[in-house]
Amino acid sequence: MRDSIEVADIFRAAGPAYRAARARHLSLDQLKVMSAIEHCRTAVMGGHVEACTDCGHWRVAYNSCRNRHCPRCQGAAARTWLAEREADLLPVGYFHVVFTLPAEVADIALQNKAVVYGLLFQAASETMTTIAADPKHLGARIGITAVLHTWGSAMTHHPHIHMIVPGGGMSPDSKRWVSSRPAFLLPVRVLGKLFRRLFLTRLMALHGAGRLAFHGSLVHLSERRAFLRHLAPVRRKRWVVYAKPPFAGPETVLAYLSRYTHRVAISNSRLLRFDQAGVTFRYKDYRRGGGDRHQVMTLAADEFIRRFLLHVLPKGFHRIRHYGLLAGATRKAHLERARELLRVAPLAAPDTRAEPDDIRPPCPCCGGRMVVVETFERQSQPRAPPAHALLSGMQAS
């Protein structure tokens, strides 16, 4: 019996009442996410029965929902993604750059997720590649891996882009590698000004084309003058672009990516309690320093679910994107050329030998090999493994 609390437990207990109370206010995408998380690794998803070929012990393994918003399913997805990305790393320093939207624009983004989040990717990536290509700064074509996060530590709406950027790039003619300074990539104030201009210019164009929708407290922004008045303060505000010092090496880059690429609004490990008082969890208050930064918060179950669902992305929206040298079909050729310019050995051919198909955990009783003796479809309940199936499994070993 597990003692830990999971998001799925909260959804199963409080989700039905939450759905009933907000029947007309939840999107189909949000309803699907709730259903997937509630049913993840339960009989509803189907699964299989495993039996030990030595002692006969058997156990039931239910299928995962594989929804990208499910806290339980992201570990395996992250490992697969990182294994594919490891070959993209170059022997140079890597920088972490963050582009954040001001609150006035974040409110608009929440009601226009696909359009405004897409614009955030577009403006941030174009800002980086434009300033990097400028001879006054780096004068090179760079590569970018960008990840969208839409939450703060307390699950409030806080859209921002995390970028991992190699410390350098190829010259315009692709004949040399241009390295950045050891602890400096690009000036953040210059990045912030261009990011603000690109984003606001295109946001106003989207409004003029009728591609933005406004509801509730923002419905007045449908009128052009009200929209311009709303944006007036952010035109004068400094837009935050943050650049961290470079990582210590490729292994550190991968460790960082494993924490960020497939993160969801809150992980199960941060949940402390779920009782009559609500949901209690750990969070970081970035306005505090030192040990005071780590705080504990309790939210009513309905408010917890509401905040979690704020971060459900539209169907088909890609929250991990690649730009510049790492974009699309040209990525492999660009990386090979970069390695030539950096005078490093080309990557070895991947091992094409088949991986072992027995990746199941060993028997908890004797450590023996577990084999699948029965599979069952969604909504079906497993039966005890038939004796003849168990016997055949033992003979096969």
Coordinates of C-alpha atoms in Angstrom, one line a residue:
M1 CA 0.0 0.0 0.0
R2 CA 1.6 3.3 -1.0
D3 CA 1.5 6.2 1.4
S4 CA 2.3 9.0 -1.0
I5 CA -0.3 11.4 -2.4
E6 CA -0.7 11.8 -6.2
V7 CA -2.5 14.2 -8.4
A8 CA -4.6 11.2 -9.6
D9 CA -5.9 10.7 -6.0
I10 CA -7.1 14.3 -5.8
F11 CA -8.7 14.1 -9.2
R12 CA -10.5 10.8 -8.3
A13 CA -11.8 12.2 -5.0
A14 CA -12.7 15.8 -6.0
G15 CA -12.9 15.6 -9.8
P16 CA -16.5 14.5 -10.2
A17 CA -17.9 17.3 -8.1
Y18 CA -15.6 19.8 -9.8
R19 CA -16.7 18.7 -13.3
A20 CA -20.4 18.9 -12.2
A21 CA -20.0 22.4 -10.8
R22 CA -18.2 23.7 -13.9
A23 CA -19.8 21.6 -16.6
R24 CA -20.0 24.5 -19.1
H25 CA -16.7 26.1 -18.2
L26 CA -14.2 23.2 -18.9
S27 CA -12.8 22.6 -22.3
L28 CA -12.7 19.2 -24.0
D29 CA -8.9 19.1 -23.6
Q30 CA -9.2 19.7 -19.9
L31 CA -11.8 17.0 -19.4
K32 CA -9.7 14.6 -21.3
V33 CA -6.6 15.4 -19.1
M34 CA -8.7 14.8 -16.0
S35 CA -10.0 11.5 -17.3
A36 CA -6.5 10.3 -18.4
I37 CA -4.9 11.1 -15.0
E38 CA -7.7 9.6 -13.0
H39 CA -7.5 6.3 -15.0
C40 CA -3.8 6.1 -15.4
R41 CA -2.5 2.7 -14.4
T42 CA -5.9 1.3 -13.4
A43 CA -8.0 -1.5 -14.9
V44 CA -9.7 1.0 -17.1
M45 CA -6.5 1.3 -19.2
G46 CA -6.0 -2.4 -19.6
G47 CA -2.8 -4.2 -18.9
H48 CA -1.2 -7.6 -18.3
V49 CA -0.5 -10.3 -15.7
E50 CA 3.1 -11.3 -15.1
A51 CA 4.2 -14.5 -13.4
C52 CA 7.6 -15.6 -12.0
T53 CA 9.1 -18.6 -13.8
D54 CA 10.8 -19.8 -10.6
C55 CA 8.3 -19.4 -7.7
G56 CA 5.1 -18.8 -9.5
H57 CA 4.4 -15.4 -7.8
W58 CA 2.2 -13.2 -10.1
R59 CA 1.3 -9.5 -10.3
V60 CA -0.9 -7.2 -12.3
A61 CA 0.6 -4.3 -14.3
Y62 CA -1.8 -1.7 -15.6
N63 CA -1.1 0.5 -18.6
S64 CA -0.1 4.2 -18.4
C65 CA -2.3 6.9 -19.9
R66 CA 0.8 8.5 -21.6
N67 CA -0.9 11.9 -21.4
R68 CA 1.8 14.6 -21.5
H69 CA 0.1 16.4 -18.5
C70 CA 0.2 13.3 -16.3
P71 CA 2.8 13.5 -13.5
R72 CA 3.2 9.7 -13.5
C73 CA 3.9 9.3 -17.2
Q74 CA 6.6 11.9 -17.8
G75 CA 9.6 10.1 -16.4
A76 CA 9.7 7.5 -19.2
A77 CA 8.9 10.1 -21.8
A78 CA 11.8 12.2 -20.6
R79 CA 14.3 9.4 -20.6
T80 CA 13.4 8.5 -24.2
W81 CA 13.6 12.1 -25.4
L82 CA 17.0 12.6 -23.6
A83 CA 18.5 9.5 -25.2
E84 CA 17.6 10.9 -28.6
R85 CA 19.0 14.4 -27.7
E86 CA 22.3 13.2 -26.3
A87 CA 23.8 12.9 -29.8
D88 CA 23.0 16.6 -30.4
L89 CA 25.4 17.9 -27.7
L90 CA 28.5 19.7 -28.7
P91 CA 31.8 20.0 -26.7
V92 CA 31.1 23.6 -25.8
G93 CA 29.6 25.5 -22.9
Y94 CA 25.8 25.8 -22.9
F95 CA 23.8 28.7 -21.7
H96 CA 20.3 28.8 -20.1
V97 CA 18.2 31.8 -21.3
V98 CA 14.6 32.5 -20.1
F99 CA 12.1 34.8 -21.8
T100 CA 9.1 35.8 -19.7
L101 CA 5.8 37.5 -20.6
P102 CA 4.6 40.3 -18.3
A103 CA 1.4 39.8 -16.4
E104 CA -0.7 42.0 -18.6
V105 CA 0.1 39.9 -21.7
A106 CA -0.1 36.6 -19.7
D107 CA -3.8 37.3 -19.1
I108 CA -4.4 37.5 -22.8
A109 CA -2.3 34.4 -23.4
L110 CA -4.5 32.4 -21.0
Q111 CA -7.6 33.0 -23.2
N112 CA -5.7 32.5 -26.5
K113 CA -3.2 29.7 -25.7
A114 CA -2.4 28.3 -29.1
V115 CA -2.0 31.7 -30.8
V116 CA -0.1 33.6 -28.0
Y117 CA 2.1 30.7 -26.9
G118 CA 3.0 30.2 -30.5
L119 CA 3.9 33.9 -30.7
L120 CA 6.0 33.6 -27.6
F121 CA 8.1 30.9 -29.2
Q122 CA 8.4 32.8 -32.4
A123 CA 9.4 36.2 -30.9
A124 CA 11.8 34.6 -28.4
S125 CA 13.6 32.4 -31.0
E126 CA 13.8 35.2 -33.6
T127 CA 15.2 37.6 -30.9
M128 CA 18.0 35.1 -30.1
T129 CA 18.9 34.3 -33.7
T130 CA 18.8 38.0 -34.8
I131 CA 21.0 39.3 -32.0
A132 CA 23.4 36.4 -32.3
A133 CA 23.8 37.0 -36.0
D134 CA 24.6 40.6 -35.5
P135 CA 28.4 41.1 -36.0
K136 CA 28.3 43.6 -33.1
H137 CA 27.5 40.7 -30.8
L138 CA 28.3 37.2 -31.8
G139 CA 28.0 37.2 -35.6
A140 CA 27.1 33.6 -35.9
R141 CA 24.2 31.2 -36.5
I142 CA 23.3 29.5 -33.3
G143 CA 21.2 26.5 -32.2
I144 CA 18.4 26.6 -29.7
T145 CA 16.3 24.1 -27.8
A146 CA 13.2 25.9 -26.4
V147 CA 10.8 24.6 -23.8
L148 CA 7.5 26.3 -22.8
H149 CA 6.5 26.4 -19.2
T150 CA 3.2 28.1 -18.3
W151 CA 3.3 27.9 -14.5
G152 CA 5.0 29.4 -11.4
S153 CA 5.9 27.2 -8.5
A154 CA 2.5 27.7 -6.9
M155 CA 0.8 26.6 -10.2
T156 CA -0.3 30.2 -11.0
H157 CA -0.2 31.2 -14.7
H158 CA 3.3 32.4 -15.6
P159 CA 4.2 31.7 -19.2
H160 CA 7.9 31.7 -20.1
I161 CA 10.3 30.0 -22.4
H162 CA 13.4 28.1 -21.2
M163 CA 16.2 27.9 -23.8
I164 CA 19.4 25.9 -23.9
V165 CA 21.9 27.5 -26.3
P166 CA 25.4 26.4 -27.2
G167 CA 28.0 29.0 -26.4
G168 CA 28.8 29.9 -30.0
G169 CA 27.7 29.1 -33.5
M170 CA 28.8 28.8 -37.2
S171 CA 29.9 31.8 -39.2
P172 CA 27.5 32.9 -42.0
D173 CA 29.6 31.1 -44.6
S174 CA 29.9 27.9 -42.4
K175 CA 33.7 28.0 -42.6
R176 CA 34.5 28.5 -38.9
W177 CA 33.1 28.2 -35.4
V178 CA 32.5 31.4 -33.6
S179 CA 32.8 30.9 -29.8
S180 CA 31.1 33.2 -27.3
R181 CA 32.9 34.6 -24.3
P182 CA 33.3 32.0 -21.5
A183 CA 30.6 33.5 -19.2
F184 CA 28.7 35.7 -21.6
L185 CA 26.5 34.9 -24.6
L186 CA 24.4 37.9 -25.5
P187 CA 23.4 41.2 -23.8
V188 CA 20.1 40.6 -22.0
R189 CA 18.9 44.2 -22.2
V190 CA 19.3 44.2 -25.9
L191 CA 17.4 40.9 -26.1
G192 CA 14.6 42.2 -23.9
K193 CA 14.1 45.3 -26.1
L194 CA 13.9 43.4 -29.3
F195 CA 11.7 40.7 -27.7
R196 CA 9.3 43.3 -26.5
R197 CA 9.1 45.0 -29.9
L198 CA 8.7 41.8 -31.9
F199 CA 6.1 40.4 -29.6
L200 CA 3.9 43.5 -29.2
T201 CA 4.0 44.3 -32.9
R202 CA 2.8 40.8 -33.8
L203 CA 0.3 40.7 -31.0
M204 CA -1.4 43.9 -32.3
A205 CA -1.4 42.4 -35.8
L206 CA -3.2 39.3 -34.4
H207 CA -5.8 41.6 -32.8
G208 CA -6.3 43.6 -36.0
A209 CA -6.8 40.3 -37.9
G210 CA -9.5 39.2 -35.4
R211 CA -7.5 36.2 -34.2
L212 CA -7.7 37.0 -30.5
A213 CA -10.8 36.1 -28.4
F214 CA -11.7 37.7 -25.1
H215 CA -14.0 36.6 -22.3
G216 CA -15.1 37.5 -18.8
S217 CA -13.1 40.4 -17.3
L218 CA -11.1 40.8 -20.6
V219 CA -14.1 41.1 -23.0
H220 CA -13.6 44.9 -23.3
L221 CA -10.2 44.3 -25.0
S222 CA -12.1 43.3 -28.1
E223 CA -12.3 47.0 -28.8
R224 CA -9.1 48.3 -30.4
R225 CA -8.7 51.4 -28.2
A226 CA -9.1 49.4 -25.0
F227 CA -6.6 46.9 -26.2
L228 CA -4.0 49.6 -27.0
R229 CA -4.6 51.2 -23.5
H230 CA -4.1 47.8 -21.9
L231 CA -0.8 47.4 -23.6
A232 CA 0.5 50.9 -23.0
P233 CA 2.1 50.1 -19.7
V234 CA 4.0 47.1 -21.0
R235 CA 5.5 49.2 -23.8
R236 CA 7.4 51.2 -21.2
K237 CA 8.2 48.2 -18.9
R238 CA 11.4 46.3 -19.1
W239 CA 10.7 42.8 -20.4
V240 CA 12.6 40.2 -18.4
V241 CA 15.2 38.1 -20.2
Y242 CA 17.4 36.1 -17.9
A243 CA 20.7 34.4 -18.8
K244 CA 22.3 32.0 -16.4
P245 CA 26.1 31.2 -16.4
P246 CA 27.1 28.3 -18.7
F247 CA 26.7 24.7 -17.6
A248 CA 29.7 22.8 -16.4
G249 CA 29.6 20.2 -19.2
P250 CA 27.4 18.1 -21.5
E251 CA 26.3 15.8 -18.6
T252 CA 25.1 18.8 -16.7
V253 CA 23.1 20.0 -19.7
L254 CA 21.4 16.6 -19.9
A255 CA 20.6 16.6 -16.2
Y256 CA 19.1 20.0 -16.6
L257 CA 17.0 19.0 -19.6
S258 CA 15.7 16.0 -17.7
R259 CA 14.3 18.3 -15.1
Y260 CA 12.7 20.8 -17.5
T261 CA 11.6 19.2 -20.8
H262 CA 8.8 17.0 -19.6
R263 CA 7.9 18.8 -16.3
V264 CA 4.2 19.3 -15.6
A265 CA 2.5 22.0 -13.4
I266 CA 3.3 20.0 -10.2
S267 CA 5.0 16.7 -9.6
N268 CA 3.6 14.1 -7.2
S269 CA 6.8 14.4 -5.1
R270 CA 5.8 18.0 -4.0
L271 CA 2.4 16.9 -2.6
L272 CA 2.4 16.5 1.2
R273 CA -1.2 16.0 2.3
F274 CA -4.7 15.7 1.0
D275 CA -7.5 16.0 3.6
Q276 CA -10.5 18.0 4.7
A277 CA -8.4 21.2 4.8
G278 CA -7.4 20.7 1.1
V279 CA -4.2 19.9 -0.8
T280 CA -0.9 20.8 0.9
F281 CA 2.3 21.0 -1.2
R282 CA 5.8 22.5 -1.3
Y283 CA 6.6 25.5 -3.5
K284 CA 9.3 28.1 -3.9
D285 CA 8.7 31.7 -3.2
Y286 CA 11.3 33.4 -5.5
R287 CA 10.7 36.8 -3.7
R288 CA 12.5 35.3 -0.7
G289 CA 16.1 34.4 -0.3
G290 CA 18.0 31.5 1.2
G291 CA 16.2 28.8 3.2
D292 CA 13.0 31.0 3.4
R293 CA 12.4 30.4 -0.3
H294 CA 11.0 26.9 0.4
Q295 CA 7.4 27.3 1.6
V296 CA 4.3 25.2 2.1
M297 CA 0.9 26.1 0.8
T298 CA -2.6 24.6 1.3
L299 CA -5.3 25.1 -1.3
A300 CA -8.9 23.9 -1.4
A301 CA -9.2 20.8 -3.7
D302 CA -11.3 22.8 -6.2
E303 CA -8.7 25.6 -6.4
F304 CA -5.9 23.0 -6.7
I305 CA -7.7 21.4 -9.7
R306 CA -8.4 24.8 -11.2
R307 CA -4.8 25.8 -11.1
F308 CA -3.6 22.5 -12.5
L309 CA -6.0 22.8 -15.4
L310 CA -4.8 26.3 -16.3
H311 CA -1.8 24.6 -17.8
V312 CA -3.5 22.1 -20.2
L313 CA -2.1 22.8 -23.6
P314 CA -4.2 22.8 -26.8
K315 CA -4.2 19.5 -28.7
G316 CA -1.2 19.2 -31.0
F317 CA 0.6 22.1 -29.5
H318 CA 4.4 21.4 -29.3
R319 CA 6.0 22.6 -26.1
I320 CA 9.5 21.6 -27.1
R321 CA 10.9 23.2 -30.2
H322 CA 14.3 23.6 -32.0
Y323 CA 15.6 26.5 -33.9
G324 CA 18.7 27.6 -35.9
L325 CA 21.3 24.9 -36.2
L326 CA 19.0 22.4 -34.4
A327 CA 15.9 23.0 -36.5
G328 CA 14.3 20.3 -38.6
A329 CA 15.8 18.2 -41.3
T330 CA 19.1 20.2 -41.5
R331 CA 20.0 19.5 -37.8
K332 CA 22.1 16.4 -38.6
A333 CA 24.1 18.2 -41.3
H334 CA 24.6 21.3 -39.2
L335 CA 25.8 19.3 -36.2
E336 CA 28.3 17.2 -38.3
R337 CA 29.7 20.5 -39.8
A338 CA 29.9 22.0 -36.3
R339 CA 31.9 19.0 -35.1
E340 CA 34.3 19.3 -38.0
L341 CA 34.9 23.0 -37.2
L342 CA 35.4 22.2 -33.5
R343 CA 37.8 19.4 -34.5
V344 CA 36.1 16.7 -32.6
A345 CA 35.6 13.1 -33.7
P346 CA 32.4 12.3 -35.5
L347 CA 29.8 10.3 -33.6
A348 CA 30.1 6.6 -33.6
A349 CA 27.4 4.7 -35.5
P350 CA 24.6 3.8 -33.1
D351 CA 24.4 0.3 -31.8
T352 CA 21.7 -1.4 -33.8
R353 CA 21.7 -4.6 -31.9
A354 CA 18.3 -5.5 -30.5
E355 CA 17.7 -4.6 -26.9
P356 CA 16.6 -7.3 -24.6
D357 CA 12.9 -7.6 -24.6
D358 CA 12.8 -8.6 -20.9
I359 CA 12.8 -5.2 -19.2
R360 CA 10.3 -6.1 -16.4
P361 CA 11.4 -5.7 -12.8
P362 CA 12.4 -9.1 -11.3
C363 CA 10.2 -11.1 -9.0
P364 CA 9.8 -9.4 -5.6
C365 CA 9.8 -12.7 -3.8
C366 CA 12.8 -14.6 -5.2
G367 CA 14.3 -12.3 -7.8
G368 CA 13.4 -14.6 -10.7
R369 CA 12.3 -13.7 -14.2
M370 CA 8.8 -12.4 -14.7
V371 CA 7.0 -13.3 -17.9
V372 CA 3.6 -12.1 -19.3
V373 CA 1.0 -14.8 -19.1
E374 CA -2.1 -12.8 -19.9
T375 CA -3.1 -9.5 -21.3
F376 CA -6.5 -7.8 -20.9
E377 CA -8.1 -4.9 -22.7
R378 CA -9.4 -1.6 -21.4
Q379 CA -12.3 -1.9 -18.8
S380 CA -11.5 -5.7 -18.4
Q381 CA -10.4 -7.2 -15.1
P382 CA -7.4 -9.6 -15.0
R383 CA -7.9 -13.2 -14.0
A384 CA -5.4 -15.3 -12.1
P385 CA -2.9 -16.7 -14.5
P386 CA -4.0 -20.1 -15.9
A387 CA -1.7 -23.0 -14.9
H388 CA -0.9 -24.0 -18.4
A389 CA 0.2 -20.5 -19.3
L390 CA 2.4 -20.3 -16.3
L391 CA 3.9 -23.7 -17.1
S392 CA 4.6 -22.7 -20.7
G393 CA 6.2 -19.5 -19.5
M394 CA 8.5 -21.5 -17.2
Q395 CA 9.4 -23.9 -20.0
A396 CA 10.2 -21.0 -22.3
S397 CA 12.8 -19.7 -19.8

